[in-house]
Each structure stands twice: as C-alpha cells, then as structure tokens.
Amino acid sequence: DTGVSQNPRHKITKRGQNVTFRCDPISEHNRLYWYRQTLGQGPEFLTYFQNEAQLEKSRLLSDRFSAERPKGSFSTLEIQRTEQGDSAMYLCASSLNLGKGGSNQPQHFGDGTRLSIL
Amino acid sequence: AQTVTQSQPEMSVQEAETVTLSCTYDTSESDYYLFWYKQPPSRQMILVIRQEAYKQQNATENRFSVNFQKAAKSFSLKISDSQLGDAAMYFCAYRSYSLLQGGSEKLVFGKGTKLTVNP
C-alpha cells in the first residue's frame, strides 16, 4: 500500500492556460474522488468515479473542468482557461467499495496538488 | 443538503492535557457516517476516527474518542493526553449511508479547527 499519489505537487500557471493533474489511487481501490480546498476552508466535493464510470458531479464542476478515469485506475482532472478563482489545493481520495450501494470504507487522501494562478 | 459546522476556528491545549473539538451537522437522513480527519501542515489528510450513526456506542481509537449525540446532531472529538504531533487542522465530515436510499458518496466537510499543542 503506497498510498494515494498526486502529481504535480505544485502547479503555477498564467490565467487562461490549461492545466492537468493526475491521481494514482491505492491499487485495489475502485472508487476515486476529487475535492477542492481553498485557504481556510474544508475540502469541497467535485466528482467521483467507480472504476471508469463517473457517477456524481458537483455543481462546482463547471464546463471548464473535466475529469477522466479511462481504465479504472489513475484519474486526470483538467481545467481549461484557468481563472484566478481556480487557485486552490486539489485533493484526490480513493476507497474500496465492497458491494452494492454505499460503502463504509473510509476515503484515503493524497497530498494534493496546489494550483496557483498568476 | 447536509451541512457540517465547526464553531471553533482555533483551539489550543497544553501537552498531556485533554481537549474537545466541537462539530454539529444538519441532515434529514437517519443513517449516515461521521468522520474526523486530521490535516497536518502541508501534509495529507488522515482519518482519525469514524462513527456509524446507527451505532449508539461512541467510537474510540486510542487517545481519540467521540461524543455522538444523534438527537442533538452533535459529534465532538476528545483528544486525551495531547501530544505535540496532534497539532493540525481537524475536519469533521459527514457522508450518507447508502446510495440505494438516494445518498451520496461525497464527504461534506466543516471549515475545520486549528489545534495548537503547547509544550
């Protein structure tokens, strides 16, 4: 168990540029979540996947945001035409769903990717 | 929609003493999970303790315990024998119990409480 891995750790970019983050979950985990955390706030849910299927998206996930998990393993989160308000820590988490419906297995978080928009 | 409120932005405790962090939540669901997560500075979020709402017994993990009052929708965290390594942001979080009942897998977090441990 190497934990949830996120890359890069830090990303600095100019407003209007596109950025992509990667998340590698714990290997046997079939659920993967993305959260955004701004300074002084708790994380806010963006979206989650079960295997390769994206099952829920928050209203925070505007048209400029897209997430994929093509093979049910790693996931990418892309932000197009970045804006100042996108500056935040982007957290990825994973968990193991043992059956139908919900799961009582906790979510394990990565270190996050800190995005700074100049 | 569910909400989680942490009314103490900051707390401090002397090493070896006990501190209690408060959390209240609002939900119309009868079954759910509650969590406390710890986030040290520039480090990843770590699960501290978990409580299933259908369990009346309060969860305990070593020096960490909760006081779960379902009717009052309160979920406080008690840290006993505080250590310097306990210094961190602590987040209270809520999650629905079952997708089959229309719940969501997402965690709903409070704004956090910054805990300082004084030597």
PDB file of N, CA and C in Angstrom, chain A residues 22-118:
ATOM      1  N   ARG A  22      -2.849  14.682 -12.148  1.00  0.00           N
ATOM      2  CA  ARG A  22      -3.003  13.235 -12.158  1.00  0.00           C
ATOM      3  C   ARG A  22      -3.127  12.700 -10.747  1.00  0.00           C
ATOM      4  N   CYS A  23      -3.924  11.656 -10.593  1.00  0.00           N
ATOM      5  CA  CYS A  23      -4.083  10.978  -9.310  1.00  0.00           C
ATOM      6  C   CYS A  23      -3.972   9.472  -9.525  1.00  0.00           C
ATOM      7  N   ASP A  24      -3.099   8.838  -8.761  1.00  0.00           N
ATOM      8  CA  ASP A  24      -2.998   7.374  -8.740  1.00  0.00           C
ATOM      9  C   ASP A  24      -3.530   6.882  -7.402  1.00  0.00           C
ATOM     10  N   PRO A  25      -4.646   6.176  -7.423  1.00  0.00           N
ATOM     11  CA  PRO A  25      -5.238   5.729  -6.151  1.00  0.00           C
ATOM     12  C   PRO A  25      -4.482   4.530  -5.573  1.00  0.00           C
ATOM     13  N   ILE A  26      -4.860   4.137  -4.390  1.00  0.00           N
ATOM     14  CA  ILE A  26      -4.370   2.886  -3.811  1.00  0.00           C
ATOM     15  C   ILE A  26      -4.817   1.759  -4.747  1.00  0.00           C
ATOM     16  N   SER A  27      -3.918   0.835  -5.033  1.00  0.00           N
ATOM     17  CA  SER A  27      -4.078  -0.069  -6.165  1.00  0.00           C
ATOM     18  C   SER A  27      -5.397  -0.853  -6.171  1.00  0.00           C
ATOM     19  N   GLU A  28      -5.872  -1.339  -5.077  1.00  0.00           N
ATOM     20  CA  GLU A  28      -7.087  -2.153  -5.106  1.00  0.00           C
ATOM     21  C   GLU A  28      -8.371  -1.341  -4.948  1.00  0.00           C
ATOM     22  N   HIS A  29      -8.247  -0.030  -4.825  1.00  0.00           N
ATOM     23  CA  HIS A  29      -9.426   0.812  -4.603  1.00  0.00           C
ATOM     24  C   HIS A  29     -10.171   1.059  -5.916  1.00  0.00           C
ATOM     25  N   ASN A  30     -11.477   0.832  -5.900  1.00  0.00           N
ATOM     26  CA  ASN A  30     -12.253   1.013  -7.124  1.00  0.00           C
ATOM     27  C   ASN A  30     -12.975   2.357  -7.168  1.00  0.00           C
ATOM     28  N   ARG A  31     -12.972   3.109  -6.054  1.00  0.00           N
ATOM     29  CA  ARG A  31     -13.602   4.425  -6.069  1.00  0.00           C
ATOM     30  C   ARG A  31     -12.542   5.510  -5.940  1.00  0.00           C
ATOM     31  N   LEU A  32     -12.746   6.578  -6.697  1.00  0.00           N
ATOM     32  CA  LEU A  32     -11.790   7.681  -6.725  1.00  0.00           C
ATOM     33  C   LEU A  32     -12.559   8.996  -6.700  1.00  0.00           C
ATOM     34  N   TYR A  33     -12.107   9.920  -5.856  1.00  0.00           N
ATOM     35  CA  TYR A  33     -12.817  11.176  -5.610  1.00  0.00           C
ATOM     36  C   TYR A  33     -11.881  12.358  -5.845  1.00  0.00           C
ATOM     37  N   TRP A  34     -12.457  13.461  -6.302  1.00  0.00           N
ATOM     38  CA  TRP A  34     -11.731  14.723  -6.399  1.00  0.00           C
ATOM     39  C   TRP A  34     -12.434  15.757  -5.511  1.00  0.00           C
ATOM     40  N   TYR A  35     -11.611  16.504  -4.761  1.00  0.00           N
ATOM     41  CA  TYR A  35     -12.090  17.594  -3.915  1.00  0.00           C
ATOM     42  C   TYR A  35     -11.239  18.823  -4.184  1.00  0.00           C
ATOM     43  N   ARG A  36     -11.807  19.984  -3.885  1.00  0.00           N
ATOM     44  CA  ARG A  36     -11.053  21.231  -3.955  1.00  0.00           C
ATOM     45  C   ARG A  36     -11.071  21.888  -2.574  1.00  0.00           C
ATOM     46  N   GLN A  37      -9.918  22.386  -2.158  1.00  0.00           N
ATOM     47  CA  GLN A  37      -9.807  23.024  -0.855  1.00  0.00           C
ATOM     48  C   GLN A  37      -9.166  24.395  -1.004  1.00  0.00           C
ATOM     49  N   THR A  38      -9.910  25.428  -0.684  1.00  0.00           N
ATOM     50  CA  THR A  38      -9.352  26.775  -0.687  1.00  0.00           C
ATOM     51  C   THR A  38      -8.896  27.138   0.717  1.00  0.00           C
ATOM     52  N   LEU A  39      -8.091  28.184   0.805  1.00  0.00           N
ATOM     53  CA  LEU A  39      -7.460  28.558   2.059  1.00  0.00           C
ATOM     54  C   LEU A  39      -8.490  28.838   3.145  1.00  0.00           C
ATOM     55  N   GLY A  40      -8.315  28.180   4.284  1.00  0.00           N
ATOM     56  CA  GLY A  40      -9.205  28.417   5.410  1.00  0.00           C
ATOM     57  C   GLY A  40     -10.534  27.696   5.342  1.00  0.00           C
ATOM     58  N   GLN A  41     -10.673  26.819   4.358  1.00  0.00           N
ATOM     59  CA  GLN A  41     -11.933  26.089   4.185  1.00  0.00           C
ATOM     60  C   GLN A  41     -11.687  24.586   4.231  1.00  0.00           C
ATOM     61  N   GLY A  42     -12.777  23.850   4.454  1.00  0.00           N
ATOM     62  CA  GLY A  42     -12.679  22.412   4.319  1.00  0.00           C
ATOM     63  C   GLY A  42     -12.778  22.015   2.853  1.00  0.00           C
ATOM     64  N   PRO A  43     -12.368  20.806   2.523  1.00  0.00           N
ATOM     65  CA  PRO A  43     -12.479  20.342   1.140  1.00  0.00           C
ATOM     66  C   PRO A  43     -13.926  20.338   0.659  1.00  0.00           C
ATOM     67  N   GLU A  44     -14.096  20.630  -0.634  1.00  0.00           N
ATOM     68  CA  GLU A  44     -15.417  20.595  -1.257  1.00  0.00           C
ATOM     69  C   GLU A  44     -15.394  19.548  -2.366  1.00  0.00           C
ATOM     70  N   PHE A  45     -16.431  18.737  -2.402  1.00  0.00           N
ATOM     71  CA  PHE A  45     -16.522  17.638  -3.357  1.00  0.00           C
ATOM     72  C   PHE A  45     -16.658  18.175  -4.781  1.00  0.00           C
ATOM     73  N   LEU A  46     -15.933  17.536  -5.702  1.00  0.00           N
ATOM     74  CA  LEU A  46     -16.057  17.874  -7.122  1.00  0.00           C
ATOM     75  C   LEU A  46     -16.725  16.746  -7.908  1.00  0.00           C
ATOM     76  N   THR A  47     -16.162  15.528  -7.797  1.00  0.00           N
ATOM     77  CA  THR A  47     -16.684  14.418  -8.571  1.00  0.00           C
ATOM     78  C   THR A  47     -16.132  13.111  -8.029  1.00  0.00           C
ATOM     79  N   TYR A  48     -16.777  11.976  -8.411  1.00  0.00           N
ATOM     80  CA  TYR A  48     -16.184  10.704  -8.055  1.00  0.00           C
ATOM     81  C   TYR A  48     -16.485   9.648  -9.115  1.00  0.00           C
ATOM     82  N   PHE A  49     -15.623   8.642  -9.143  1.00  0.00           N
ATOM     83  CA  PHE A  49     -15.689   7.541 -10.089  1.00  0.00           C
ATOM     84  C   PHE A  49     -15.803   6.218  -9.332  1.00  0.00           C
ATOM     85  N   GLN A  50     -16.560   5.318  -9.936  1.00  0.00           N
ATOM     86  CA  GLN A  50     -16.473   3.909  -9.556  1.00  0.00           C
ATOM     87  C   GLN A  50     -15.908   3.205 -10.769  1.00  0.00           C
ATOM     88  N   ASN A  51     -14.709   2.648 -10.611  1.00  0.00           N
ATOM     89  CA  ASN A  51     -13.960   2.137 -11.762  1.00  0.00           C
ATOM     90  C   ASN A  51     -13.838   3.258 -12.791  1.00  0.00           C
ATOM     91  N   GLU A  52     -14.275   3.049 -14.033  1.00  0.00           N
ATOM     92  CA  GLU A  52     -14.113   4.101 -15.033  1.00  0.00           C
ATOM     93  C   GLU A  52     -15.349   4.985 -15.163  1.00  0.00           C
ATOM     94  N   ALA A  53     -16.425   4.654 -14.466  1.00  0.00           N
ATOM     95  CA  ALA A  53     -17.672   5.410 -14.587  1.00  0.00           C
ATOM     96  C   ALA A  53     -17.701   6.600 -13.620  1.00  0.00           C
ATOM     97  N   GLN A  54     -17.991   7.770 -14.173  1.00  0.00           N
ATOM     98  CA  GLN A  54     -18.132   8.977 -13.350  1.00  0.00           C
ATOM     99  C   GLN A  54     -19.571   9.005 -12.841  1.00  0.00           C
ATOM    100  N   LEU A  55     -19.758   8.828 -11.554  1.00  0.00           N
ATOM    101  CA  LEU A  55     -21.090   8.618 -11.006  1.00  0.00           C
ATOM    102  C   LEU A  55     -21.748   9.867 -10.434  1.00  0.00           C
ATOM    103  N   GLU A  56     -20.960  10.847 -10.056  1.00  0.00           N
ATOM    104  CA  GLU A  56     -21.537  12.062  -9.485  1.00  0.00           C
ATOM    105  C   GLU A  56     -20.632  13.244  -9.755  1.00  0.00           C
ATOM    106  N   LYS A  57     -21.253  14.373 -10.098  1.00  0.00           N
ATOM    107  CA  LYS A  57     -20.502  15.612 -10.315  1.00  0.00           C
ATOM    108  C   LYS A  57     -21.152  16.733  -9.528  1.00  0.00           C
ATOM    109  N   SER A  58     -20.334  17.537  -8.875  1.00  0.00           N
ATOM    110  CA  SER A  58     -20.833  18.689  -8.142  1.00  0.00           C
ATOM    111  C   SER A  58     -21.137  19.832  -9.094  1.00  0.00           C
ATOM    112  N   ARG A  59     -21.993  20.737  -8.638  1.00  0.00           N
ATOM    113  CA  ARG A  59     -22.246  21.943  -9.436  1.00  0.00           C
ATOM    114  C   ARG A  59     -21.006  22.832  -9.486  1.00  0.00           C
ATOM    115  N   LEU A  60     -20.046  22.571  -8.581  1.00  0.00           N
ATOM    116  CA  LEU A  60     -18.779  23.313  -8.621  1.00  0.00           C
ATOM    117  C   LEU A  60     -17.978  22.978  -9.869  1.00  0.00           C
ATOM    118  N   LEU A  61     -18.262  21.830 -10.453  1.00  0.00           N
ATOM    119  CA  LEU A  61     -17.503  21.367 -11.614  1.00  0.00           C
ATOM    120  C   LEU A  61     -18.092  22.013 -12.868  1.00  0.00           C
ATOM    121  N   SER A  62     -17.556  23.208 -13.187  1.00  0.00           N
ATOM    122  CA  SER A  62     -18.082  23.941 -14.322  1.00  0.00           C
ATOM    123  C   SER A  62     -17.653  23.271 -15.627  1.00  0.00           C
ATOM    124  N   ASP A  63     -18.114  23.848 -16.756  1.00  0.00           N
ATOM    125  CA  ASP A  63     -17.782  23.294 -18.067  1.00  0.00           C
ATOM    126  C   ASP A  63     -16.285  23.329 -18.343  1.00  0.00           C
ATOM    127  N   ARG A  64     -15.564  24.149 -17.623  1.00  0.00           N
ATOM    128  CA  ARG A  64     -14.109  24.237 -17.855  1.00  0.00           C
ATOM    129  C   ARG A  64     -13.351  23.063 -17.203  1.00  0.00           C
ATOM    130  N   PHE A  65     -14.053  22.348 -16.352  1.00  0.00           N
ATOM    131  CA  PHE A  65     -13.434  21.230 -15.635  1.00  0.00           C
ATOM    132  C   PHE A  65     -13.872  19.905 -16.278  1.00  0.00           C
ATOM    133  N   SER A  66     -12.921  19.006 -16.429  1.00  0.00           N
ATOM    134  CA  SER A  66     -13.260  17.661 -16.888  1.00  0.00           C
ATOM    135  C   SER A  66     -12.370  16.653 -16.169  1.00  0.00           C
ATOM    136  N   ALA A  67     -12.983  15.563 -15.767  1.00  0.00           N
ATOM    137  CA  ALA A  67     -12.239  14.502 -15.094  1.00  0.00           C
ATOM    138  C   ALA A  67     -12.464  13.207 -15.830  1.00  0.00           C
ATOM    139  N   GLU A  68     -11.407  12.389 -15.863  1.00  0.00           N
ATOM    140  CA  GLU A  68     -11.495  11.091 -16.525  1.00  0.00           C
ATOM    141  C   GLU A  68     -10.800  10.031 -15.697  1.00  0.00           C
ATOM    142  N   ARG A  69     -11.247   8.815 -15.888  1.00  0.00           N
ATOM    143  CA  ARG A  69     -10.570   7.671 -15.291  1.00  0.00           C
ATOM    144  C   ARG A  69     -10.707   6.541 -16.309  1.00  0.00           C
ATOM    145  N   PRO A  70      -9.952   6.625 -17.398  1.00  0.00           N
ATOM    146  CA  PRO A  70     -10.204   5.793 -18.579  1.00  0.00           C
ATOM    147  C   PRO A  70     -10.091   4.297 -18.362  1.00  0.00           C
ATOM    148  N   LYS A  71      -9.220   3.836 -17.561  1.00  0.00           N
ATOM    149  CA  LYS A  71      -9.050   2.392 -17.384  1.00  0.00           C
ATOM    150  C   LYS A  71      -9.403   1.958 -15.963  1.00  0.00           C
ATOM    151  N   GLY A  72     -10.047   2.833 -15.250  1.00  0.00           N
ATOM    152  CA  GLY A  72     -10.426   2.479 -13.897  1.00  0.00           C
ATOM    153  C   GLY A  72      -9.285   2.458 -12.920  1.00  0.00           C
ATOM    154  N   SER A  73      -8.134   3.022 -13.337  1.00  0.00           N
ATOM    155  CA  SER A  73      -7.001   3.064 -12.408  1.00  0.00           C
ATOM    156  C   SER A  73      -6.718   4.513 -12.051  1.00  0.00           C
ATOM    157  N   PHE A  74      -5.755   5.170 -12.716  1.00  0.00           N
ATOM    158  CA  PHE A  74      -5.451   6.561 -12.416  1.00  0.00           C
ATOM    159  C   PHE A  74      -6.550   7.468 -12.987  1.00  0.00           C
ATOM    160  N   SER A  75      -6.545   8.696 -12.509  1.00  0.00           N
ATOM    161  CA  SER A  75      -7.521   9.679 -12.977  1.00  0.00           C
ATOM    162  C   SER A  75      -6.805  10.979 -13.295  1.00  0.00           C
ATOM    163  N   THR A  76      -7.372  11.752 -14.226  1.00  0.00           N
ATOM    164  CA  THR A  76      -6.868  13.091 -14.516  1.00  0.00           C
ATOM    165  C   THR A  76      -7.987  14.109 -14.326  1.00  0.00           C
ATOM    166  N   LEU A  77      -7.593  15.276 -13.860  1.00  0.00           N
ATOM    167  CA  LEU A  77      -8.509  16.403 -13.728  1.00  0.00           C
ATOM    168  C   LEU A  77      -7.924  17.544 -14.547  1.00  0.00           C
ATOM    169  N   GLU A  78      -8.666  18.007 -15.543  1.00  0.00           N
ATOM    170  CA  GLU A  78      -8.199  19.081 -16.399  1.00  0.00           C
ATOM    171  C   GLU A  78      -9.040  20.324 -16.172  1.00  0.00           C
ATOM    172  N   ILE A  79      -8.357  21.450 -16.085  1.00  0.00           N
ATOM    173  CA  ILE A  79      -9.042  22.737 -16.013  1.00  0.00           C
ATOM    174  C   ILE A  79      -8.640  23.538 -17.243  1.00  0.00           C
ATOM    175  N   GLN A  80      -9.603  23.925 -18.025  1.00  0.00           N
ATOM    176  CA  GLN A  80      -9.334  24.725 -19.217  1.00  0.00           C
ATOM    177  C   GLN A  80      -9.550  26.209 -18.915  1.00  0.00           C
ATOM    178  N   ARG A  81      -8.774  27.050 -19.588  1.00  0.00           N
ATOM    179  CA  ARG A  81      -8.921  28.506 -19.473  1.00  0.00           C
ATOM    180  C   ARG A  81      -8.989  28.912 -17.996  1.00  0.00           C
ATOM    181  N   THR A  82      -7.904  28.610 -17.282  1.00  0.00           N
ATOM    182  CA  THR A  82      -7.897  28.833 -15.840  1.00  0.00           C
ATOM    183  C   THR A  82      -8.198  30.287 -15.480  1.00  0.00           C
ATOM    184  N   GLU A  83      -8.837  30.431 -14.326  1.00  0.00           N
ATOM    185  CA  GLU A  83      -9.194  31.744 -13.781  1.00  0.00           C
ATOM    186  C   GLU A  83      -8.580  31.888 -12.385  1.00  0.00           C
ATOM    187  N   GLN A  84      -8.494  33.125 -11.902  1.00  0.00           N
ATOM    188  CA  GLN A  84      -7.927  33.368 -10.578  1.00  0.00           C
ATOM    189  C   GLN A  84      -8.625  32.540  -9.499  1.00  0.00           C
ATOM    190  N   GLY A  85      -9.917  32.400  -9.617  1.00  0.00           N
ATOM    191  CA  GLY A  85     -10.698  31.669  -8.619  1.00  0.00           C
ATOM    192  C   GLY A  85     -10.431  30.177  -8.590  1.00  0.00           C
ATOM    193  N   ASP A  86      -9.665  29.690  -9.564  1.00  0.00           N
ATOM    194  CA  ASP A  86      -9.332  28.263  -9.580  1.00  0.00           C
ATOM    195  C   ASP A  86      -8.158  27.951  -8.654  1.00  0.00           C
ATOM    196  N   SER A  87      -7.493  28.976  -8.165  1.00  0.00           N
ATOM    197  CA  SER A  87      -6.368  28.770  -7.242  1.00  0.00           C
ATOM    198  C   SER A  87      -6.867  28.050  -5.998  1.00  0.00           C
ATOM    199  N   ALA A  88      -6.286  26.891  -5.734  1.00  0.00           N
ATOM    200  CA  ALA A  88      -6.745  26.056  -4.626  1.00  0.00           C
ATOM    201  C   ALA A  88      -5.842  24.842  -4.535  1.00  0.00           C
ATOM    202  N   MET A  89      -6.095  24.041  -3.496  1.00  0.00           N
ATOM    203  CA  MET A  89      -5.483  22.726  -3.397  1.00  0.00           C
ATOM    204  C   MET A  89      -6.492  21.732  -3.954  1.00  0.00           C
ATOM    205  N   TYR A  90      -6.056  20.887  -4.883  1.00  0.00           N
ATOM    206  CA  TYR A  90      -6.933  19.864  -5.439  1.00  0.00           C
ATOM    207  C   TYR A  90      -6.534  18.517  -4.838  1.00  0.00           C
ATOM    208  N   LEU A  91      -7.483  17.931  -4.120  1.00  0.00           N
ATOM    209  CA  LEU A  91      -7.240  16.695  -3.394  1.00  0.00           C
ATOM    210  C   LEU A  91      -7.896  15.513  -4.088  1.00  0.00           C
ATOM    211  N   CYS A  92      -7.187  14.408  -4.105  1.00  0.00           N
ATOM    212  CA  CYS A  92      -7.725  13.166  -4.623  1.00  0.00           C
ATOM    213  C   CYS A  92      -7.818  12.178  -3.472  1.00  0.00           C
ATOM    214  N   ALA A  93      -8.848  11.359  -3.487  1.00  0.00           N
ATOM    215  CA  ALA A  93      -9.013  10.331  -2.465  1.00  0.00           C
ATOM    216  C   ALA A  93      -9.493   9.052  -3.135  1.00  0.00           C
ATOM    217  N   SER A  94      -9.256   7.927  -2.489  1.00  0.00           N
ATOM    218  CA  SER A  94      -9.757   6.666  -3.026  1.00  0.00           C
ATOM    219  C   SER A  94     -10.305   5.805  -1.899  1.00  0.00           C
ATOM    220  N   SER A  95     -11.181   4.885  -2.279  1.00  0.00           N
ATOM    221  CA  SER A  95     -11.731   3.951  -1.293  1.00  0.00           C
ATOM    222  C   SER A  95     -12.110   2.664  -1.995  1.00  0.00           C
ATOM    223  N   LEU A  96     -12.379   1.657  -1.201  1.00  0.00           N
ATOM    224  CA  LEU A  96     -12.757   0.359  -1.730  1.00  0.00           C
ATOM    225  C   LEU A  96     -14.234   0.122  -1.450  1.00  0.00           C
ATOM    226  N   ASN A  97     -15.004  -0.109  -2.487  1.00  0.00           N
ATOM    227  CA  ASN A  97     -16.414  -0.434  -2.333  1.00  0.00           C
ATOM    228  C   ASN A  97     -16.575  -1.939  -2.389  1.00  0.00           C
ATOM    229  N   LEU A  98     -17.065  -2.513  -1.310  1.00  0.00           N
ATOM    230  CA  LEU A  98     -17.117  -3.965  -1.203  1.00  0.00           C
ATOM    231  C   LEU A  98     -18.402  -4.564  -1.733  1.00  0.00           C
ATOM    232  N   GLY A  99     -19.383  -3.710  -2.081  1.00  0.00           N
ATOM    233  CA  GLY A  99     -20.640  -4.286  -2.545  1.00  0.00           C
ATOM    234  C   GLY A  99     -21.501  -3.229  -3.179  1.00  0.00           C
ATOM    235  N   LYS A 100     -22.757  -3.560  -3.372  1.00  0.00           N
ATOM    236  CA  LYS A 100     -23.665  -2.612  -3.984  1.00  0.00           C
ATOM    237  C   LYS A 100     -23.989  -1.500  -3.002  1.00  0.00           C
ATOM    238  N   GLY A 101     -24.459  -0.390  -3.570  1.00  0.00           N
ATOM    239  CA  GLY A 101     -24.863   0.700  -2.713  1.00  0.00           C
ATOM    240  C   GLY A 101     -23.663   1.420  -2.129  1.00  0.00           C
ATOM    241  N   GLY A 102     -23.823   1.955  -0.971  1.00  0.00           N
ATOM    242  CA  GLY A 102     -22.749   2.717  -0.358  1.00  0.00           C
ATOM    243  C   GLY A 102     -21.707   1.820   0.278  1.00  0.00           C
ATOM    244  N   SER A 103     -20.678   2.419   0.747  1.00  0.00           N
ATOM    245  CA  SER A 103     -19.586   1.669   1.343  1.00  0.00           C
ATOM    246  C   SER A 103     -19.208   2.292   2.674  1.00  0.00           C
ATOM    247  N   ASN A 104     -18.883   1.466   3.627  1.00  0.00           N
ATOM    248  CA  ASN A 104     -18.449   2.022   4.898  1.00  0.00           C
ATOM    249  C   ASN A 104     -16.940   2.150   4.956  1.00  0.00           C
ATOM    250  N   GLN A 105     -16.266   1.901   3.828  1.00  0.00           N
ATOM    251  CA  GLN A 105     -14.814   2.028   3.813  1.00  0.00           C
ATOM    252  C   GLN A 105     -14.425   3.500   3.707  1.00  0.00           C
ATOM    253  N   PRO A 106     -13.469   3.937   4.519  1.00  0.00           N
ATOM    254  CA  PRO A 106     -13.121   5.360   4.522  1.00  0.00           C
ATOM    255  C   PRO A 106     -12.357   5.767   3.266  1.00  0.00           C
ATOM    256  N   GLN A 107     -12.371   7.037   2.990  1.00  0.00           N
ATOM    257  CA  GLN A 107     -11.610   7.584   1.881  1.00  0.00           C
ATOM    258  C   GLN A 107     -10.195   7.936   2.358  1.00  0.00           C
ATOM    259  N   HIS A 108      -9.214   7.544   1.555  1.00  0.00           N
ATOM    260  CA  HIS A 108      -7.817   7.839   1.836  1.00  0.00           C
ATOM    261  C   HIS A 108      -7.362   8.942   0.886  1.00  0.00           C
ATOM    262  N   PHE A 109      -6.747   9.963   1.450  1.00  0.00           N
ATOM    263  CA  PHE A 109      -6.396  11.144   0.671  1.00  0.00           C
ATOM    264  C   PHE A 109      -4.935  11.157   0.258  1.00  0.00           C
ATOM    265  N   GLY A 110      -4.679  11.821  -0.884  1.00  0.00           N
ATOM    266  CA  GLY A 110      -3.318  12.106  -1.310  1.00  0.00           C
ATOM    267  C   GLY A 110      -2.857  13.433  -0.737  1.00  0.00           C
ATOM    268  N   ASP A 111      -1.630  13.817  -1.099  1.00  0.00           N
ATOM    269  CA  ASP A 111      -1.045  15.062  -0.602  1.00  0.00           C
ATOM    270  C   ASP A 111      -1.628  16.292  -1.273  1.00  0.00           C
ATOM    271  N   GLY A 112      -2.287  16.097  -2.419  1.00  0.00           N
ATOM    272  CA  GLY A 112      -2.883  17.215  -3.109  1.00  0.00           C
ATOM    273  C   GLY A 112      -1.965  17.868  -4.129  1.00  0.00           C
ATOM    274  N   THR A 113      -2.579  18.606  -5.053  1.00  0.00           N
ATOM    275  CA  THR A 113      -1.859  19.452  -5.997  1.00  0.00           C
ATOM    276  C   THR A 113      -2.281  20.884  -5.724  1.00  0.00           C
ATOM    277  N   ARG A 114      -1.295  21.725  -5.417  1.00  0.00           N
ATOM    278  CA  ARG A 114      -1.604  23.137  -5.161  1.00  0.00           C
ATOM    279  C   ARG A 114      -1.479  23.901  -6.457  1.00  0.00           C
ATOM    280  N   LEU A 115      -2.578  24.528  -6.881  1.00  0.00           N
ATOM    281  CA  LEU A 115      -2.614  25.302  -8.117  1.00  0.00           C
ATOM    282  C   LEU A 115      -2.603  26.788  -7.798  1.00  0.00           C
ATOM    283  N   SER A 116      -1.682  27.498  -8.399  1.00  0.00           N
ATOM    284  CA  SER A 116      -1.601  28.948  -8.252  1.00  0.00           C
ATOM    285  C   SER A 116      -1.745  29.576  -9.623  1.00  0.00           C
ATOM    286  N   ILE A 117      -2.673  30.509  -9.739  1.00  0.00           N
ATOM    287  CA  ILE A 117      -2.918  31.195 -11.000  1.00  0.00           C
ATOM    288  C   ILE A 117      -2.348  32.612 -10.918  1.00  0.00           C
ATOM    289  N   LEU A 118      -1.434  32.932 -11.846  1.00  0.00           N
ATOM    290  CA  LEU A 118      -0.813  34.260 -11.824  1.00  0.00           C
ATOM    291  C   LEU A 118      -1.677  35.296 -12.555  1.00  0.00           C
TER     292      LEU A 118
END
